[in-house]
Coordinates of C-alpha atoms in Angstrom, one line a residue:
Chain E
X1 CA 110.4 -16.1 35.0
X2 CA 112.1 -18.4 37.4
X3 CA 110.2 -20.1 40.2
X4 CA 111.4 -19.5 43.7
X5 CA 111.8 -22.7 45.6
X6 CA 112.0 -22.1 49.3
X7 CA 111.3 -25.6 50.5
X8 CA 111.3 -29.2 49.5
X9 CA 108.9 -29.8 46.5
X10 CA 106.7 -32.0 48.6
X11 CA 105.5 -28.9 50.5
X12 CA 103.3 -28.1 47.6
X13 CA 101.5 -31.4 47.8
X14 CA 101.2 -31.0 51.6
X15 CA 99.6 -27.6 51.1
X16 CA 97.2 -29.0 48.6
X17 CA 96.3 -31.8 50.8
X18 CA 95.8 -29.5 53.7
X19 CA 93.4 -27.3 51.8
X20 CA 91.5 -30.4 50.6
X21 CA 91.4 -31.6 54.2
X22 CA 90.0 -28.3 55.5
X23 CA 87.4 -28.0 52.8
X24 CA 86.5 -31.8 52.9
X25 CA 86.4 -31.7 56.7
X26 CA 84.1 -28.8 56.7
X27 CA 81.7 -30.3 54.2
X28 CA 81.9 -33.7 56.0
X29 CA 81.2 -32.2 59.3
X30 CA 78.2 -30.4 57.9
X31 CA 76.8 -33.5 56.3
X32 CA 77.5 -35.4 59.5
X33 CA 75.7 -33.0 61.7
X34 CA 72.8 -32.8 59.3
X35 CA 72.5 -36.6 59.4
X36 CA 72.7 -36.6 63.2
X37 CA 70.1 -33.8 63.5
X38 CA 67.7 -35.9 61.4
X39 CA 68.5 -39.3 63.0
X40 CA 66.0 -41.3 64.9
X41 CA 68.2 -40.9 67.9
X42 CA 67.8 -37.1 67.9
X43 CA 64.0 -37.6 67.4
X44 CA 64.0 -39.6 70.6
X45 CA 62.7 -42.7 68.9
X46 CA 62.5 -45.7 71.3
X47 CA 63.6 -43.7 74.3
X48 CA 61.2 -43.9 77.2
X49 CA 60.6 -40.5 78.9
X50 CA 60.4 -40.2 82.7
X51 CA 56.7 -39.9 83.7
X52 CA 55.3 -38.8 87.0
X53 CA 53.5 -42.2 87.3
X54 CA 54.9 -45.4 85.6
X55 CA 51.6 -45.9 83.8
X56 CA 51.8 -49.2 81.8
X57 CA 49.8 -49.7 78.6
X58 CA 50.9 -53.3 78.6
X59 CA 49.1 -53.8 81.9
X60 CA 46.0 -51.9 81.2
X61 CA 45.5 -52.7 77.5
X62 CA 46.7 -56.3 77.1
X63 CA 46.4 -57.3 80.7
X64 CA 43.0 -55.9 81.5
X65 CA 41.6 -55.7 78.0
X66 CA 40.8 -51.9 78.2
X67 CA 40.2 -50.3 74.8
X68 CA 42.1 -47.2 73.8
X69 CA 38.8 -45.2 73.7
X70 CA 38.2 -45.9 77.4
X71 CA 40.9 -43.3 78.1
X72 CA 41.6 -41.5 74.9
X73 CA 38.0 -40.6 74.6
X74 CA 38.0 -38.0 71.8
X75 CA 40.4 -39.7 69.3
X76 CA 37.6 -40.5 66.8
X77 CA 36.0 -37.1 66.8
X78 CA 38.7 -34.5 67.3
X79 CA 42.2 -33.5 66.1
X80 CA 43.5 -34.2 69.6
X81 CA 43.5 -37.7 71.0
X82 CA 43.6 -36.4 74.6
X83 CA 45.3 -37.7 77.7
X84 CA 42.9 -38.9 80.4
X85 CA 41.8 -36.8 83.3
X86 CA 42.9 -38.2 86.6
X87 CA 39.2 -38.6 87.3
X88 CA 39.3 -41.6 84.9
X89 CA 42.1 -43.3 86.7
X90 CA 40.4 -42.7 90.0
X91 CA 37.2 -44.3 88.7
X92 CA 39.0 -47.7 89.1
X93 CA 41.9 -46.8 91.5
X94 CA 39.6 -45.5 94.2
X95 CA 39.3 -49.3 94.9
X96 CA 42.0 -51.1 93.0
X97 CA 45.6 -50.7 94.4
X98 CA 44.4 -47.5 96.1
X99 CA 47.2 -47.5 98.7
X100 CA 50.0 -48.3 96.3
X101 CA 52.7 -45.6 96.6
X102 CA 53.2 -45.5 92.8
X103 CA 49.7 -44.3 92.5
X104 CA 49.9 -41.6 95.1
X105 CA 50.5 -38.8 92.6
X106 CA 47.3 -39.7 90.8
X107 CA 45.1 -39.7 93.9
X108 CA 46.8 -36.5 95.2
X109 CA 46.2 -34.7 92.0
X110 CA 42.6 -35.7 92.0
X111 CA 42.0 -34.7 95.6
X112 CA 43.8 -31.3 95.2
X113 CA 42.1 -30.7 91.8
X114 CA 45.5 -30.1 90.2
X115 CA 46.8 -31.4 86.9
X116 CA 49.1 -34.3 86.7
X117 CA 51.9 -33.3 84.3
X118 CA 52.7 -36.0 81.8
X119 CA 55.6 -35.6 79.5
X120 CA 54.7 -35.6 75.8
X121 CA 56.0 -38.5 73.8
X122 CA 54.7 -37.6 70.4
X123 CA 54.9 -33.8 69.8
X124 CA 54.8 -32.2 66.3
X125 CA 56.3 -28.7 65.8
X126 CA 53.6 -26.0 66.0
X127 CA 53.9 -25.3 62.3
X128 CA 52.4 -28.7 61.4
X129 CA 48.7 -29.4 61.4
X130 CA 47.7 -32.9 62.4
X131 CA 44.3 -34.4 62.9
X132 CA 43.5 -37.8 64.5
X133 CA 39.9 -38.0 63.5
X134 CA 40.5 -38.0 59.7
X135 CA 43.1 -40.8 60.0
X136 CA 40.9 -42.9 62.3
X137 CA 37.8 -42.5 60.1
X138 CA 39.7 -43.3 56.9
X139 CA 40.9 -46.6 58.5
X140 CA 44.5 -45.8 59.6
X141 CA 45.2 -47.8 62.7
X142 CA 46.8 -46.6 65.9
X143 CA 49.4 -49.3 65.5
X144 CA 50.5 -47.9 62.1
X145 CA 51.8 -44.7 63.7
X146 CA 52.3 -45.5 67.4
X147 CA 53.5 -49.2 67.2
X148 CA 52.6 -51.9 69.6
X149 CA 51.6 -49.6 72.4
X150 CA 49.8 -52.5 74.1
X151 CA 53.2 -54.1 74.7
X152 CA 54.9 -51.0 76.2
X153 CA 55.4 -50.6 80.0
X154 CA 56.1 -46.9 79.2
X155 CA 55.1 -45.4 75.9
X156 CA 58.1 -44.9 73.6
X157 CA 58.1 -43.1 70.3
X158 CA 58.1 -45.5 67.3
X159 CA 58.4 -43.0 64.5
X160 CA 60.6 -40.0 63.8
X161 CA 57.6 -37.7 63.0
X162 CA 59.7 -36.2 60.3
X163 CA 58.1 -34.9 57.2
X164 CA 59.3 -37.9 55.1
X165 CA 57.5 -40.2 57.5
X166 CA 54.2 -38.5 56.9
X167 CA 54.8 -38.3 53.2
X168 CA 55.8 -41.9 52.8
X169 CA 52.4 -43.0 53.9
X170 CA 50.5 -40.2 52.2
X171 CA 52.0 -41.3 48.9
X172 CA 51.0 -44.9 49.5
X173 CA 48.0 -44.4 51.6
X174 CA 45.9 -47.1 50.0
X175 CA 48.4 -49.7 51.4
X176 CA 47.9 -48.4 54.9
X177 CA 44.1 -48.6 55.5
X178 CA 42.0 -51.3 57.1
X179 CA 38.3 -51.6 58.0
X180 CA 37.3 -48.8 60.4
X181 CA 36.1 -51.3 63.0
X182 CA 39.6 -52.8 63.3
X183 CA 41.5 -49.5 63.8
X184 CA 41.8 -50.0 67.5
X185 CA 42.7 -53.7 67.3
X186 CA 46.3 -54.1 68.2
X187 CA 46.4 -57.7 67.0
X188 CA 44.6 -57.4 63.7
X189 CA 45.6 -60.1 61.2
X190 CA 45.1 -59.1 57.6
X191 CA 42.7 -61.5 55.7
X192 CA 43.9 -63.4 52.7
X193 CA 42.0 -61.2 50.1
X194 CA 43.8 -58.1 51.4
X195 CA 44.2 -56.5 48.0
X196 CA 40.5 -56.8 47.2
X197 CA 39.5 -55.6 50.6
X198 CA 41.7 -52.5 50.3
X199 CA 40.3 -51.7 46.9
X200 CA 36.8 -51.8 48.3
X201 CA 37.8 -49.7 51.3
X202 CA 39.4 -47.0 49.1
X203 CA 36.1 -46.7 47.4
X204 CA 33.9 -46.9 50.5
X205 CA 35.9 -44.4 52.4
X206 CA 36.4 -42.1 49.4
X207 CA 40.2 -42.2 49.7
X208 CA 40.5 -40.7 46.3
X209 CA 44.1 -41.3 45.3
X210 CA 44.0 -39.6 41.9
X211 CA 41.7 -36.7 42.6
X212 CA 42.8 -35.5 46.0
X213 CA 46.5 -34.8 46.6
X214 CA 47.4 -35.0 50.3
X215 CA 51.1 -34.4 49.6
X216 CA 50.4 -30.7 48.9
X217 CA 52.2 -28.4 51.3
X218 CA 49.0 -26.7 52.4
X219 CA 47.5 -29.9 53.8
X220 CA 50.0 -30.0 56.7
X221 CA 51.3 -26.4 56.8
X222 CA 48.2 -24.3 57.0
Chain J
X1 CA 90.4 -1.8 55.8
X2 CA 91.1 -3.4 52.5
X3 CA 91.5 -7.2 52.3
X4 CA 93.7 -8.7 49.7
X5 CA 91.5 -10.3 47.0
X6 CA 92.6 -13.9 48.0
X7 CA 91.9 -13.2 51.6
X8 CA 88.5 -11.7 50.8
X9 CA 87.6 -14.9 48.9
X10 CA 88.7 -17.1 51.8
X11 CA 86.7 -14.9 54.1
X12 CA 83.6 -15.3 52.0
X13 CA 84.1 -19.1 51.8
X14 CA 84.4 -19.4 55.5
X15 CA 81.2 -17.4 56.0
X16 CA 79.5 -19.8 53.5
X17 CA 80.7 -22.8 55.5
X18 CA 79.4 -21.2 58.7
X19 CA 76.0 -20.6 57.0
X20 CA 75.9 -24.2 56.1
X21 CA 76.1 -25.1 59.8
X22 CA 73.1 -22.9 60.4
X23 CA 71.1 -25.1 58.0
X24 CA 71.8 -28.3 59.9
X25 CA 68.7 -28.1 62.1
X26 CA 67.8 -25.0 63.9
X27 CA 64.4 -25.8 65.4
X28 CA 63.5 -23.2 67.9
X29 CA 61.1 -20.3 67.4
X30 CA 58.7 -21.7 64.8
X31 CA 58.6 -25.1 66.6
X32 CA 57.1 -23.6 69.7
X33 CA 54.9 -20.7 68.7
X34 CA 53.2 -18.4 71.2
X35 CA 49.9 -20.3 71.2
X36 CA 48.5 -23.1 73.3
X37 CA 47.9 -26.7 72.3
X38 CA 45.1 -28.6 74.0
X39 CA 46.0 -29.6 77.6
X40 CA 49.3 -27.7 77.5
X41 CA 50.6 -26.1 80.7
X42 CA 50.3 -22.3 81.1
X43 CA 52.2 -19.8 83.2
X44 CA 49.5 -17.2 82.6
X45 CA 46.5 -18.8 84.3
X46 CA 46.5 -19.4 88.1
X47 CA 45.7 -23.1 87.9
X48 CA 48.5 -23.7 85.3
X49 CA 46.1 -25.0 82.7
X50 CA 45.7 -23.7 79.2
X51 CA 42.4 -25.6 78.7
X52 CA 39.9 -23.4 80.5
X53 CA 37.0 -24.8 82.5
X54 CA 33.4 -23.5 82.2
X55 CA 32.7 -20.5 84.3
X56 CA 30.1 -21.3 86.9
X57 CA 26.5 -20.5 86.1
X58 CA 27.2 -20.0 82.4
X59 CA 25.8 -22.1 79.5
X60 CA 27.9 -22.8 76.4
X61 CA 26.3 -22.3 73.0
X62 CA 24.1 -25.2 72.0
X63 CA 24.2 -26.5 75.6
X64 CA 21.0 -25.1 77.0
X65 CA 19.6 -28.5 77.9
X66 CA 15.9 -27.9 78.1
X67 CA 14.8 -31.4 77.0
X68 CA 14.4 -33.0 80.4
X69 CA 13.6 -36.5 79.0
X70 CA 16.6 -36.6 76.7
X71 CA 19.2 -35.0 79.1
X72 CA 18.2 -36.2 82.5
X73 CA 16.3 -39.4 81.8
X74 CA 13.7 -38.1 84.3
X75 CA 10.4 -36.3 84.1
X76 CA 9.5 -34.4 87.3
X77 CA 12.1 -36.6 89.2
X78 CA 10.7 -39.9 88.0
X79 CA 12.8 -42.1 85.7
X80 CA 11.2 -42.3 82.3
X81 CA 9.8 -45.5 80.9
X82 CA 10.4 -44.6 77.2
X83 CA 13.3 -43.7 74.9
X84 CA 13.5 -40.2 73.6
X85 CA 14.1 -41.5 70.1
X86 CA 13.2 -44.6 68.1
X87 CA 15.5 -47.6 68.8
X88 CA 16.8 -48.8 65.4
X89 CA 19.4 -51.4 64.5
X90 CA 22.0 -48.6 64.1
X91 CA 21.3 -47.4 67.7
X92 CA 21.7 -50.9 69.0
X93 CA 25.0 -51.5 67.2
X94 CA 26.3 -48.2 68.5
X95 CA 25.1 -49.1 71.9
X96 CA 26.9 -52.4 71.8
X97 CA 30.2 -50.8 70.7
X98 CA 30.0 -48.2 73.5
X99 CA 28.9 -50.8 76.1
X100 CA 31.9 -52.9 75.2
X101 CA 34.3 -49.9 75.6
X102 CA 32.9 -48.3 78.8
X103 CA 30.8 -50.8 80.7
X104 CA 32.2 -54.3 79.9
X105 CA 35.4 -53.8 81.9
X106 CA 33.3 -54.1 85.1
X107 CA 29.9 -55.4 84.1
X108 CA 31.2 -58.0 81.6
X109 CA 30.4 -58.4 77.9
X110 CA 27.0 -59.9 78.8
X111 CA 26.2 -57.8 81.8
X112 CA 26.7 -60.5 84.4
X113 CA 28.8 -58.2 86.6
X114 CA 31.9 -60.2 86.3
X115 CA 34.2 -58.1 84.2
X116 CA 38.0 -58.0 84.3
X117 CA 38.3 -55.1 86.8
X118 CA 35.9 -56.9 89.2
X119 CA 38.1 -60.0 89.0
X120 CA 41.0 -57.7 90.0
X121 CA 39.2 -56.5 93.2
X122 CA 36.7 -53.8 92.2
X123 CA 33.3 -54.1 94.0
X124 CA 31.0 -56.5 92.1
X125 CA 27.9 -54.9 90.7
X126 CA 24.6 -56.9 90.5
X127 CA 24.1 -58.8 87.3
X128 CA 21.8 -57.0 84.8
X129 CA 19.8 -60.2 84.6
X130 CA 18.1 -60.2 88.0
X131 CA 14.4 -59.4 88.2
X132 CA 14.8 -56.0 89.8
X133 CA 17.0 -54.7 87.0
X134 CA 15.0 -56.4 84.3
X135 CA 12.0 -54.4 85.4
X136 CA 14.0 -51.2 85.9
X137 CA 13.1 -48.4 83.4
X138 CA 15.4 -47.0 80.7
X139 CA 15.5 -43.8 82.7
X140 CA 17.0 -45.7 85.7
X141 CA 19.9 -47.0 83.6
X142 CA 20.4 -43.6 82.0
X143 CA 20.6 -42.0 85.5
X144 CA 23.3 -44.5 86.6
X145 CA 25.5 -43.6 83.6
X146 CA 24.9 -39.8 84.0
X147 CA 25.2 -39.5 87.8
X148 CA 27.3 -42.5 88.8
X149 CA 26.0 -45.2 91.1
X150 CA 27.7 -45.8 94.5
X151 CA 31.2 -47.1 93.8
X152 CA 30.7 -46.7 90.0
X153 CA 32.2 -43.6 88.5
X154 CA 30.3 -40.9 86.6
X155 CA 30.3 -41.3 82.8
X156 CA 28.6 -38.0 81.9
X157 CA 31.9 -36.4 80.9
X158 CA 32.9 -39.2 78.6
X159 CA 29.7 -40.4 77.0
X160 CA 27.4 -37.9 75.3
X161 CA 23.6 -38.3 75.9
X162 CA 22.8 -40.0 72.5
X163 CA 25.4 -42.7 73.3
X164 CA 24.1 -43.1 76.8
X165 CA 20.6 -43.9 75.4
X166 CA 22.1 -46.2 72.9
X167 CA 23.9 -48.1 75.7
X168 CA 20.6 -48.3 77.6
X169 CA 18.9 -49.7 74.5
X170 CA 21.6 -52.3 74.2
X171 CA 21.4 -53.3 77.9
X172 CA 17.6 -53.8 77.4
X173 CA 18.3 -56.0 74.4
X174 CA 20.9 -57.9 76.4
X175 CA 18.4 -58.6 79.1
X176 CA 15.9 -59.9 76.6
X177 CA 18.5 -62.1 75.0
X178 CA 19.7 -63.6 78.2
X179 CA 16.2 -64.3 79.3
X180 CA 14.8 -65.7 76.1
X181 CA 12.5 -68.8 76.3
X182 CA 12.2 -71.4 73.6
X183 CA 8.8 -70.0 72.9
X184 CA 10.3 -66.6 71.8
X185 CA 12.2 -68.2 68.9
X186 CA 10.5 -67.8 65.6
X187 CA 9.1 -71.1 64.1
X188 CA 11.4 -71.2 61.1
X189 CA 14.5 -70.8 63.4
X190 CA 13.1 -73.5 65.7
X191 CA 13.2 -76.1 63.0
X192 CA 16.8 -75.2 62.4
X193 CA 17.6 -75.6 66.1
X194 CA 15.8 -79.0 66.3
X195 CA 17.7 -80.3 63.2
X196 CA 21.0 -79.6 64.9

């Protein structure tokens, strides 16, 4: 059988390259968009949202020495940390900076008994179960998950909240706990005998690494 | 219509590639399910809040507060002189912790009325170490936390009754400690002091 040659022999190579390019391009594009979809950028890490009032944690926490629990009252006892009612702001701002225009939305909301609408910074998908109280009571600090909130003029996300982020810590949870009394301390310095301390805490708080597997799917997807 | 075998293969391949795109991160329906999270906004209720407030004149389960002493700090309108439960070391430690969170910003860590917020312009409260307040009953302090006091905000929504009593116990301890005479120090400790 004789081969029919219509064109220059290089055409075959071009055709092969073309096919390779199309297939490779498609796969590459897929991988690329997967990477983008899972990037910290898409998860809005380190991007400050626009809030109705430029509430500054830096000012109130480091500047005035307020403790997280003054405003996030339920964080130790419930799943939800809670965002303060405007009543709490007004407790101080009835007198301090009361006629500042930046604070007007807060005072208006209080007077009209209407909610002030903050934009969520950390928001898990609805199919994930999360609970603050267990983490706080087992000695996981705010700063481990939310970063140095005390230095932020506007709260920015410091973690992707992706599944691998949760799992990374759950697999090495004994390396991420500290004494319960230091959980709220944003400037905690680990003591020298950290290893011994952690070993003791793992026992005291019953963080049973062998017995109880918190990487099982049903822990977070209930 | 019949596709040629090669074309049909190509078609299947293209479909597969398209499917791959679907996998890259479709995050709609399951991400936001038709249920409310705490404090979420709502288009259903008139006030726009998913978290509902108590209906007037109703009592939540376990919230029938019949123990006047424990819940109001008063009996027949008179502030009580006693605590509703024994004051132990745990109660005092809890009280100290809660005092430092909720009261110290204005009243100061030692209750001298010179906290950070006062330094920034809030009305200055009296020191807890004046005679009038040293003689004030536990019920008086409990009432101030529960109902507010002049310019001071109400703390009833943020501090449950047990903790309010713990704070009162701690204030009473603070008052004793800030007003201690040398005669109150136990003899063994006194020797230590003199040696220093």
